[in-house]
Short mmCIF file of C-alpha atoms in Angstrom, two decimals:
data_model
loop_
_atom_site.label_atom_id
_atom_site.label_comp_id
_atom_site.label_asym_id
_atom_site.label_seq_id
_atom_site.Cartn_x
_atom_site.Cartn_y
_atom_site.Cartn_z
CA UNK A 27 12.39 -73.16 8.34
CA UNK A 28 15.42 -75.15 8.72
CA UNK A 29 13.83 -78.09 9.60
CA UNK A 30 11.78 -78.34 7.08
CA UNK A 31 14.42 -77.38 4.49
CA UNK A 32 16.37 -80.35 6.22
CA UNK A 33 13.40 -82.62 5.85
CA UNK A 34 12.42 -82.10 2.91
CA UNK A 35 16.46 -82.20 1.47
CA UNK A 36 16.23 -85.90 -0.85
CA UNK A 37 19.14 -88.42 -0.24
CA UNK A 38 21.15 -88.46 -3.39
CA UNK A 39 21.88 -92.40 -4.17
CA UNK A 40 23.16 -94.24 -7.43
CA UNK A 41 20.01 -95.30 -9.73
CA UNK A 42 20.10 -99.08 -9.43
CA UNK A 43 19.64 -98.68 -5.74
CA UNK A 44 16.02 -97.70 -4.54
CA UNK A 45 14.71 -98.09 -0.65
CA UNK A 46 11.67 -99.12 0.02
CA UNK A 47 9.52 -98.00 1.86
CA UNK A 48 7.79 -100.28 3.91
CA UNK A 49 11.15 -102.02 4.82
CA UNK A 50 13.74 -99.29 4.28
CA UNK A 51 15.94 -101.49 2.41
CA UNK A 52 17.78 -100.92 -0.72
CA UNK A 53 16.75 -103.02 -3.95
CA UNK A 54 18.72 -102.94 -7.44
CA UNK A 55 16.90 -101.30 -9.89
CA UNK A 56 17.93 -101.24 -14.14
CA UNK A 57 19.86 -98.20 -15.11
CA UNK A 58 17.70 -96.61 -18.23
CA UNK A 59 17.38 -93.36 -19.76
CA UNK A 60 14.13 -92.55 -18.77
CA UNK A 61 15.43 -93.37 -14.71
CA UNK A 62 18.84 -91.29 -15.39
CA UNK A 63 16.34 -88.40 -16.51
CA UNK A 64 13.89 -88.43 -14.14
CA UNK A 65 16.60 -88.52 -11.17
CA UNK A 66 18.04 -85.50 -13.01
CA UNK A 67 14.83 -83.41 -12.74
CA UNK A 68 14.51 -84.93 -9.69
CA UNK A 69 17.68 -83.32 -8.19
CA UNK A 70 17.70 -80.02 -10.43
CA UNK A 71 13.50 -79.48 -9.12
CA UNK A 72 13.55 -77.74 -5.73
CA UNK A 73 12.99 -79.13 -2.49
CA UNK A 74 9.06 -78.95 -1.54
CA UNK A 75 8.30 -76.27 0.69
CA UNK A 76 4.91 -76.67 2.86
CA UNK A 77 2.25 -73.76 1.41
CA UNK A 78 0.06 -71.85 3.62
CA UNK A 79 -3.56 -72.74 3.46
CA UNK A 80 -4.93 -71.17 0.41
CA UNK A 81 -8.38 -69.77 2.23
CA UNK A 82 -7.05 -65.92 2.18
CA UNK A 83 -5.88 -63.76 -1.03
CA UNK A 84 -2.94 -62.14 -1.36
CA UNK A 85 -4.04 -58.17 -1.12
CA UNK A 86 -6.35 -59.78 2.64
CA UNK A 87 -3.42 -61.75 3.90
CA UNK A 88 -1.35 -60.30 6.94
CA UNK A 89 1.73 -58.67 6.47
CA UNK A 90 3.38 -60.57 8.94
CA UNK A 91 2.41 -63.88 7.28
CA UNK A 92 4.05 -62.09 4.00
CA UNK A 93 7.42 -61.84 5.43
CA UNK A 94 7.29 -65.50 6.91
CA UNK A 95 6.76 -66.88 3.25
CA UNK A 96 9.35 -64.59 1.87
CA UNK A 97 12.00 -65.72 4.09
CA UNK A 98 11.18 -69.65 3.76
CA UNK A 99 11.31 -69.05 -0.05
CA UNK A 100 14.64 -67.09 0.57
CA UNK A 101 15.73 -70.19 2.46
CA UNK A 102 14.59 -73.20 0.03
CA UNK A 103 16.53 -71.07 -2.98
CA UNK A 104 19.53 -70.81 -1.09
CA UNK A 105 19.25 -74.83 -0.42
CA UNK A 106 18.65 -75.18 -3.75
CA UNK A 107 21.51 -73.00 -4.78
CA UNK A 108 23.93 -75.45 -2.41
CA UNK A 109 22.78 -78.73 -4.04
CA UNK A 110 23.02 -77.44 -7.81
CA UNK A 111 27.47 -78.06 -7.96
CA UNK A 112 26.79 -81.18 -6.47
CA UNK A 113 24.34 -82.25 -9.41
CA UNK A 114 26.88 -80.41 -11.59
CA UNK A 115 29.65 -82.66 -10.32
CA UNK A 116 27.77 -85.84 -11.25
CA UNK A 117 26.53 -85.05 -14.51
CA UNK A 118 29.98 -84.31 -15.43
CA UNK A 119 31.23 -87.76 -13.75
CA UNK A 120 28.30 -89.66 -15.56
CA UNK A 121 29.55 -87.98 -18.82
CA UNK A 122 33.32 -88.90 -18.20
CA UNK A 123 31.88 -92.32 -17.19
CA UNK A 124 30.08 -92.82 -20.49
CA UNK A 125 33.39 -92.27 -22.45
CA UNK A 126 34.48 -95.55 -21.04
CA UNK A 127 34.77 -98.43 -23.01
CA UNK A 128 33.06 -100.72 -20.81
CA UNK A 129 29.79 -98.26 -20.95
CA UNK A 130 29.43 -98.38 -17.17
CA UNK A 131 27.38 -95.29 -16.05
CA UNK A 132 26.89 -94.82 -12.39
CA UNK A 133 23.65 -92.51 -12.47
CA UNK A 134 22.84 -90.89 -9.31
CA UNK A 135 18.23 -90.99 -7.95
CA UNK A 136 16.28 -89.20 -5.37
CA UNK A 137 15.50 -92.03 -2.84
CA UNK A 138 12.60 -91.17 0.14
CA UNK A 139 13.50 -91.53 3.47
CA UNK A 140 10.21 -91.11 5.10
CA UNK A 141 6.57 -92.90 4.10
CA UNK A 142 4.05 -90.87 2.43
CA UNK A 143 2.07 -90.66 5.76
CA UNK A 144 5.20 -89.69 7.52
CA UNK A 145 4.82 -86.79 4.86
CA UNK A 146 1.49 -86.02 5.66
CA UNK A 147 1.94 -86.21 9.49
CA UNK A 148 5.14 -84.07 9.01
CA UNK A 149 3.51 -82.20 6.04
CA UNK A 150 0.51 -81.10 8.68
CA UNK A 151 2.57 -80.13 11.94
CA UNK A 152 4.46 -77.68 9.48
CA UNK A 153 1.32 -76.56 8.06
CA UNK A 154 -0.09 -76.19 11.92
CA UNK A 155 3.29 -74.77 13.48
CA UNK A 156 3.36 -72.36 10.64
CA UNK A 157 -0.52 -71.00 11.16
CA UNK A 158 0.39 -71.30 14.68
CA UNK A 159 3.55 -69.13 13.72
CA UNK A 160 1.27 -66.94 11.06
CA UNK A 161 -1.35 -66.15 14.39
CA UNK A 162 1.17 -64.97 17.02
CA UNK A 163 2.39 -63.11 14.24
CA UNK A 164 -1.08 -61.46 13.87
CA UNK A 165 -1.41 -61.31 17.30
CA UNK A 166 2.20 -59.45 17.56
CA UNK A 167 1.51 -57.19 14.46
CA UNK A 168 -2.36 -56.75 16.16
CA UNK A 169 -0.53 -55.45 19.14
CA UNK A 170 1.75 -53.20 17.16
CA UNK A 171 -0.97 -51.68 14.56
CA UNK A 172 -3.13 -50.93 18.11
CA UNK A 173 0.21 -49.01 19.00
CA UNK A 174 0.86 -47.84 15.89
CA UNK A 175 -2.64 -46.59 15.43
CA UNK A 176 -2.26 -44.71 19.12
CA UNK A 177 1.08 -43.26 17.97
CA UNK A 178 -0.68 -42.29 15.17
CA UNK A 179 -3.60 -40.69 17.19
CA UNK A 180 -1.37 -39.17 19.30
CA UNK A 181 1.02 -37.53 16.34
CA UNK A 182 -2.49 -36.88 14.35
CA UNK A 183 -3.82 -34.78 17.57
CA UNK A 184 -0.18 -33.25 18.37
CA UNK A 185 0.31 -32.68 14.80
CA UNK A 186 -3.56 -30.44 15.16
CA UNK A 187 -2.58 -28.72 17.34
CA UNK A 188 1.21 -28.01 16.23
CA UNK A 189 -0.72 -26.88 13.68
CA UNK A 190 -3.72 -25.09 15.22
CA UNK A 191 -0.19 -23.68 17.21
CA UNK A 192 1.35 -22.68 13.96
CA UNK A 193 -1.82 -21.21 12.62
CA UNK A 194 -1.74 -19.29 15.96
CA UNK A 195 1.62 -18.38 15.46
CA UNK A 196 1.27 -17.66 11.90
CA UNK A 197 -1.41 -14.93 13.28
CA UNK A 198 0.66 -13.57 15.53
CA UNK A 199 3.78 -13.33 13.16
CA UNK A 200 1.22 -11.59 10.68
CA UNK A 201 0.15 -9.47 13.68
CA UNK A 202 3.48 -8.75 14.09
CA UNK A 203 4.70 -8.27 10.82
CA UNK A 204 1.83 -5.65 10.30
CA UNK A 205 2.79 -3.85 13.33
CA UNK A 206 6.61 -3.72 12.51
CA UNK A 207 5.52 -2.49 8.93
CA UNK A 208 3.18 0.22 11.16
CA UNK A 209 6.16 1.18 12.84
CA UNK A 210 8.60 1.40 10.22
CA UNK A 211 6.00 3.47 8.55
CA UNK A 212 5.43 5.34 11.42
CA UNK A 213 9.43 5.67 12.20
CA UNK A 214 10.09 6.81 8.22
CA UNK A 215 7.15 9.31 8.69
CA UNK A 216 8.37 10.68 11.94
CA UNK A 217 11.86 10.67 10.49
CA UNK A 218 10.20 12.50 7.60
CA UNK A 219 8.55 14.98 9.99
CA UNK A 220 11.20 15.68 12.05
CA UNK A 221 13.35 16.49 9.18
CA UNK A 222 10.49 18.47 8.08
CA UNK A 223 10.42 20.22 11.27
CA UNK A 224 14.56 20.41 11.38
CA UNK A 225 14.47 22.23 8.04
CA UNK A 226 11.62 25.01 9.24
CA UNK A 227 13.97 25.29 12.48
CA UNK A 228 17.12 25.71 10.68
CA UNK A 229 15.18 28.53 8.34
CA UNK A 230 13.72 29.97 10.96
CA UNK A 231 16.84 30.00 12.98
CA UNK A 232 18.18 31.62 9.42
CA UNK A 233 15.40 34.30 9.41
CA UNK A 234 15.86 34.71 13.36
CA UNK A 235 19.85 35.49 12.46
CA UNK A 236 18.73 37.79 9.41
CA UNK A 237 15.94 39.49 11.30
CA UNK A 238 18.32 40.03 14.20
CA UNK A 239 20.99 41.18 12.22
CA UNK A 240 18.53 43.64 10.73
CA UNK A 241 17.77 44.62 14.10
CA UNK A 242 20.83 45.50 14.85
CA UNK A 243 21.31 47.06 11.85
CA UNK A 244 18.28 48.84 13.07
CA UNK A 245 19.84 49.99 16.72
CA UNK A 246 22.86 50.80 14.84
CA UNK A 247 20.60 53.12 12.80
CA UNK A 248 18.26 54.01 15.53
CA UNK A 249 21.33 54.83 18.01
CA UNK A 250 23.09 57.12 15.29
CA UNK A 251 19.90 58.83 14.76
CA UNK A 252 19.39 59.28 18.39
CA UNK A 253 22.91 61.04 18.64
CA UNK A 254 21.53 63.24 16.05
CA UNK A 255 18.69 64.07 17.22
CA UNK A 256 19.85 64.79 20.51
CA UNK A 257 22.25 66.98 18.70
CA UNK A 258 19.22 68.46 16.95
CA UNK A 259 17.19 68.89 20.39
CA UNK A 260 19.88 70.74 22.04
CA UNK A 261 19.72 72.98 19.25
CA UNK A 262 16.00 73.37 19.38
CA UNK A 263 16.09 73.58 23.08
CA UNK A 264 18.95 76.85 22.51
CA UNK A 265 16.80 78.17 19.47
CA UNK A 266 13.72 77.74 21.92
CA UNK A 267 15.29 79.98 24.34
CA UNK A 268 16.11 82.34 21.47
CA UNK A 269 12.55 82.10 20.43
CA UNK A 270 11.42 82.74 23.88
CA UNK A 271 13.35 86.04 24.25
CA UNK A 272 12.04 87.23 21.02
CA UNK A 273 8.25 86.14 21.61
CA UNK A 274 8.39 88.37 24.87
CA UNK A 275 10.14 91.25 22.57
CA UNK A 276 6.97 90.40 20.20
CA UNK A 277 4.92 90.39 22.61
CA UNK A 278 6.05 93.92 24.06
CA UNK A 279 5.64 95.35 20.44
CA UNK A 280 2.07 93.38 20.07
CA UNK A 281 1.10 95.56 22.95
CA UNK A 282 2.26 98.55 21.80
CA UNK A 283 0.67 98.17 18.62
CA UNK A 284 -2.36 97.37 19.97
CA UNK A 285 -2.27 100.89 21.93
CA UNK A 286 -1.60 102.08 18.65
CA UNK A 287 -4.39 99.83 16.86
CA UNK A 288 -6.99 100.95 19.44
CA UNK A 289 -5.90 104.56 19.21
CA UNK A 290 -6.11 104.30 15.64
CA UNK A 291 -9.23 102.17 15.48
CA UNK A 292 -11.19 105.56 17.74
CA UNK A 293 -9.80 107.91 15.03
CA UNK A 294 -11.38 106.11 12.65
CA UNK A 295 -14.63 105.59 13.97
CA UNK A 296 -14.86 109.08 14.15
CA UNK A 297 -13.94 109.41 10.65
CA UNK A 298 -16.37 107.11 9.92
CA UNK A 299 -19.26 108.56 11.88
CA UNK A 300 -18.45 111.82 9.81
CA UNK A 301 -18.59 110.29 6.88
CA UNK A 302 -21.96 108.38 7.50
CA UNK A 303 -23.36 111.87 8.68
CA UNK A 304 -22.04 113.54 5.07
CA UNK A 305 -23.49 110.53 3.23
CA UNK A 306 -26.57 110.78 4.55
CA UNK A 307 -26.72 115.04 3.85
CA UNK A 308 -25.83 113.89 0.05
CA UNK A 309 -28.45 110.87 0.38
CA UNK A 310 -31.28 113.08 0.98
CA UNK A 311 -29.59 116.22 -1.33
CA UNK A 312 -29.66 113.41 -3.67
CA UNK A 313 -33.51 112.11 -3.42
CA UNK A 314 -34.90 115.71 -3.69
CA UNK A 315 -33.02 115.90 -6.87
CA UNK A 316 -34.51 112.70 -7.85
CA UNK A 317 -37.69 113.89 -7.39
CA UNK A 318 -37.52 116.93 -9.00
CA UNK A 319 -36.23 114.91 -12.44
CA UNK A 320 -38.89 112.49 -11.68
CA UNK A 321 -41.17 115.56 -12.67
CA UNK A 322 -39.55 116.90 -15.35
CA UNK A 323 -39.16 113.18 -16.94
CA UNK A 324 -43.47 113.39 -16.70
CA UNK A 325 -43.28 116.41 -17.96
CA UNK A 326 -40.94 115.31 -20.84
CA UNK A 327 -43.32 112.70 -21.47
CA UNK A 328 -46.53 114.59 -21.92
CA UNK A 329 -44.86 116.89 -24.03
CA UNK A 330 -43.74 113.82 -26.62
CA UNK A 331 -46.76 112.41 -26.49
CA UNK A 332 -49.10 115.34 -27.26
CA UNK A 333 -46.54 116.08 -30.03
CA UNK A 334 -47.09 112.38 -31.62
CA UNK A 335 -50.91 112.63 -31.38
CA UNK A 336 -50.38 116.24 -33.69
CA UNK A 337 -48.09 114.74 -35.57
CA UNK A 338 -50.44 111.44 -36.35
CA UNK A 339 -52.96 114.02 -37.46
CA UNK A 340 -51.09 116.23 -39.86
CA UNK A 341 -49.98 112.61 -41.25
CA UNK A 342 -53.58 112.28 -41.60
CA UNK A 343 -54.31 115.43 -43.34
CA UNK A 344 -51.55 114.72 -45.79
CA UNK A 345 -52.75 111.78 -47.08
CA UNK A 346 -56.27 113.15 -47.45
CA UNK A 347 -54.68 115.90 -49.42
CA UNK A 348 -52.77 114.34 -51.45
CA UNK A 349 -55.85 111.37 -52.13
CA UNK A 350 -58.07 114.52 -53.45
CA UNK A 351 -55.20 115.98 -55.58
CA UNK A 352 -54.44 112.64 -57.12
CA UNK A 353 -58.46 112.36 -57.86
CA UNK A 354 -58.45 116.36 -59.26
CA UNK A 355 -55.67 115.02 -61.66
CA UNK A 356 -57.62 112.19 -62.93
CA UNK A 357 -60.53 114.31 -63.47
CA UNK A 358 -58.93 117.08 -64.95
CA UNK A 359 -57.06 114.41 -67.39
CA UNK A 360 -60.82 112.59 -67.83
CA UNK A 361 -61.67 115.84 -69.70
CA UNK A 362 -58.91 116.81 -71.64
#
């Protein structure tokens, strides 16, 4: 890039001088406006820089070949940017020239150095250095997209299975997460339990102390009442012995009185056997009797009813009589 910066650099020399370039000498030529303007472009125009064959477009071409350009434009601006004070420098000295009185300009022209086929010949090697330049390029950035594209491979597969790990891992922390969330279930319901199960103990530790307190309360009781009746037994057992002495006394009477009962019980049996032998005497004193009313009652009853039967005929007799004395009165009456 240098080189061609260098090569392409034009010799600065005062306008009535030109070389030529079949001989290389210099040869006066006029000083006139149209020569001090056209060296002016000529030194204010950038340096030619040799192009890359225009075959490829710009979104096909290389990278590599990219950069290359780049930097040779970086380096033909920065040439250019070194020659513009000098051109600065003699437009101000042609200027403070021109205020002379004499009118004597000294105008500074581009002269060439090399023959238009020199151009060419050097035009071409640049052109084939630089595709020569543009191909190991290719070749180089060939060689490090192949590696690039196996780094990539290589992170592409490690990054599957980082993630196919992670996934994994993300199962297993999900796993996990559910278990612990299991277990801190399972720990708050056992804690929940067992505080369940503390609070039964402690009330039935609580009943245990009240029921055994009432137990006791209960001996206490039971003992006291023991003491009395074992107070009360020994009584029994000295009233029992009372009660024994006076069962046999009862006993001796019982036997007496049933000497006495049985003594008693003949006497009365004979009283009794009297008395059925005087009932019976009245019994059949009695039925004779009966019989003998019996008759008279028949008797009685004849008698009344022989007297009705007279009595039903005098009844009779009356009314007869009393029919014919009713009739004698009518008759009696008829004739008066």
């Amino acid at each position: 890039d240098t080189r061609s910066a260098h090569l392409s650099e034009p010799a600065l020399l005062p306008v009535g001088d030109v070389t030529d370039p079949t001989t290389g000498s210099l040869t006066k030529r006029p000083s006139s406006p149209e020569a001090t303007r056209t060296s002016r472009r000529a030194v204010n125009e950038p340096p030619v820089v040799a192009t890359p064959p225009q075959g490829r477009s710009e979104g096909s071409r290389h990278p590599a070949s990219r950069a290359l350009e780049a930097a040779q434009a970086d380096n033909s601006l920065q040439v250019l940017d070194s020659k513009k004070p000098s051109a600065e420098m003699e437009r101000a000295s042609s200027q403070d020239d021109g205020g002379d009185s004499k009118g004597a300009v000294v105008q500074l022209v581009q002269v060439l150095r090399y023959s238009q086929s020199d151009w060419n010949k050097l035009k071409q090697d640049l052109e084939l250095n630089f595709q020569a330049s543009l191909l190991n390029k290719e070749r180089d950035w060939s060689l490090m997209l192949a590696e690039r594209d196996k780094k990539i491979a290589a992170l592409e597969e490690t990054n599957r299975k980082v993630k196919h790990t992670n996934e994994d891992m993300r199962m297993i922390v999900a796993e996990f997460e559910k278990t612990i969330s299991q277990l801190q279930a399972e720990k708050e319901k056992t804690k929940t339990d067992s505080h369940k199960t503390v609070q039964s103990l402690e009330s039935e530790r609580d009943q245990a102390i009240e029921d055994l307190q009432s137990v006791e309360t209960a001996f206490s009781d039971l003992h006291r009442r023991y003491e009395k009746s074992k107070s009360i037994i020994e009584g029994f057992k000295r009233n029992e012995e009372q009660l024994k002495q006076c069962v046999e006394d009862l006993q001796t009477k019982l036997k007496k009185s049933e000497m006495k009962l049985q003594a008693l019980r003949s006497q009365a049996e004979d009283k009794l056997d009297k008395a059925n032998e005087d009932i019976e005497k009245i019994k059949k004193s009695t039925r004779s009797d009966m019989v003998r009313l019996e008759a008279a009652l028949k008797k009685a009853e004849l008698r009344i009813s022989g007297l009705e039967e007279s009595l039903q005929r005098k009844c009779v007799v009356n009314r007869c009589e009393a029919v014919c004395s009713e009739d004698a009165v009518n008759v009696w009456c008829e004739q008066m």
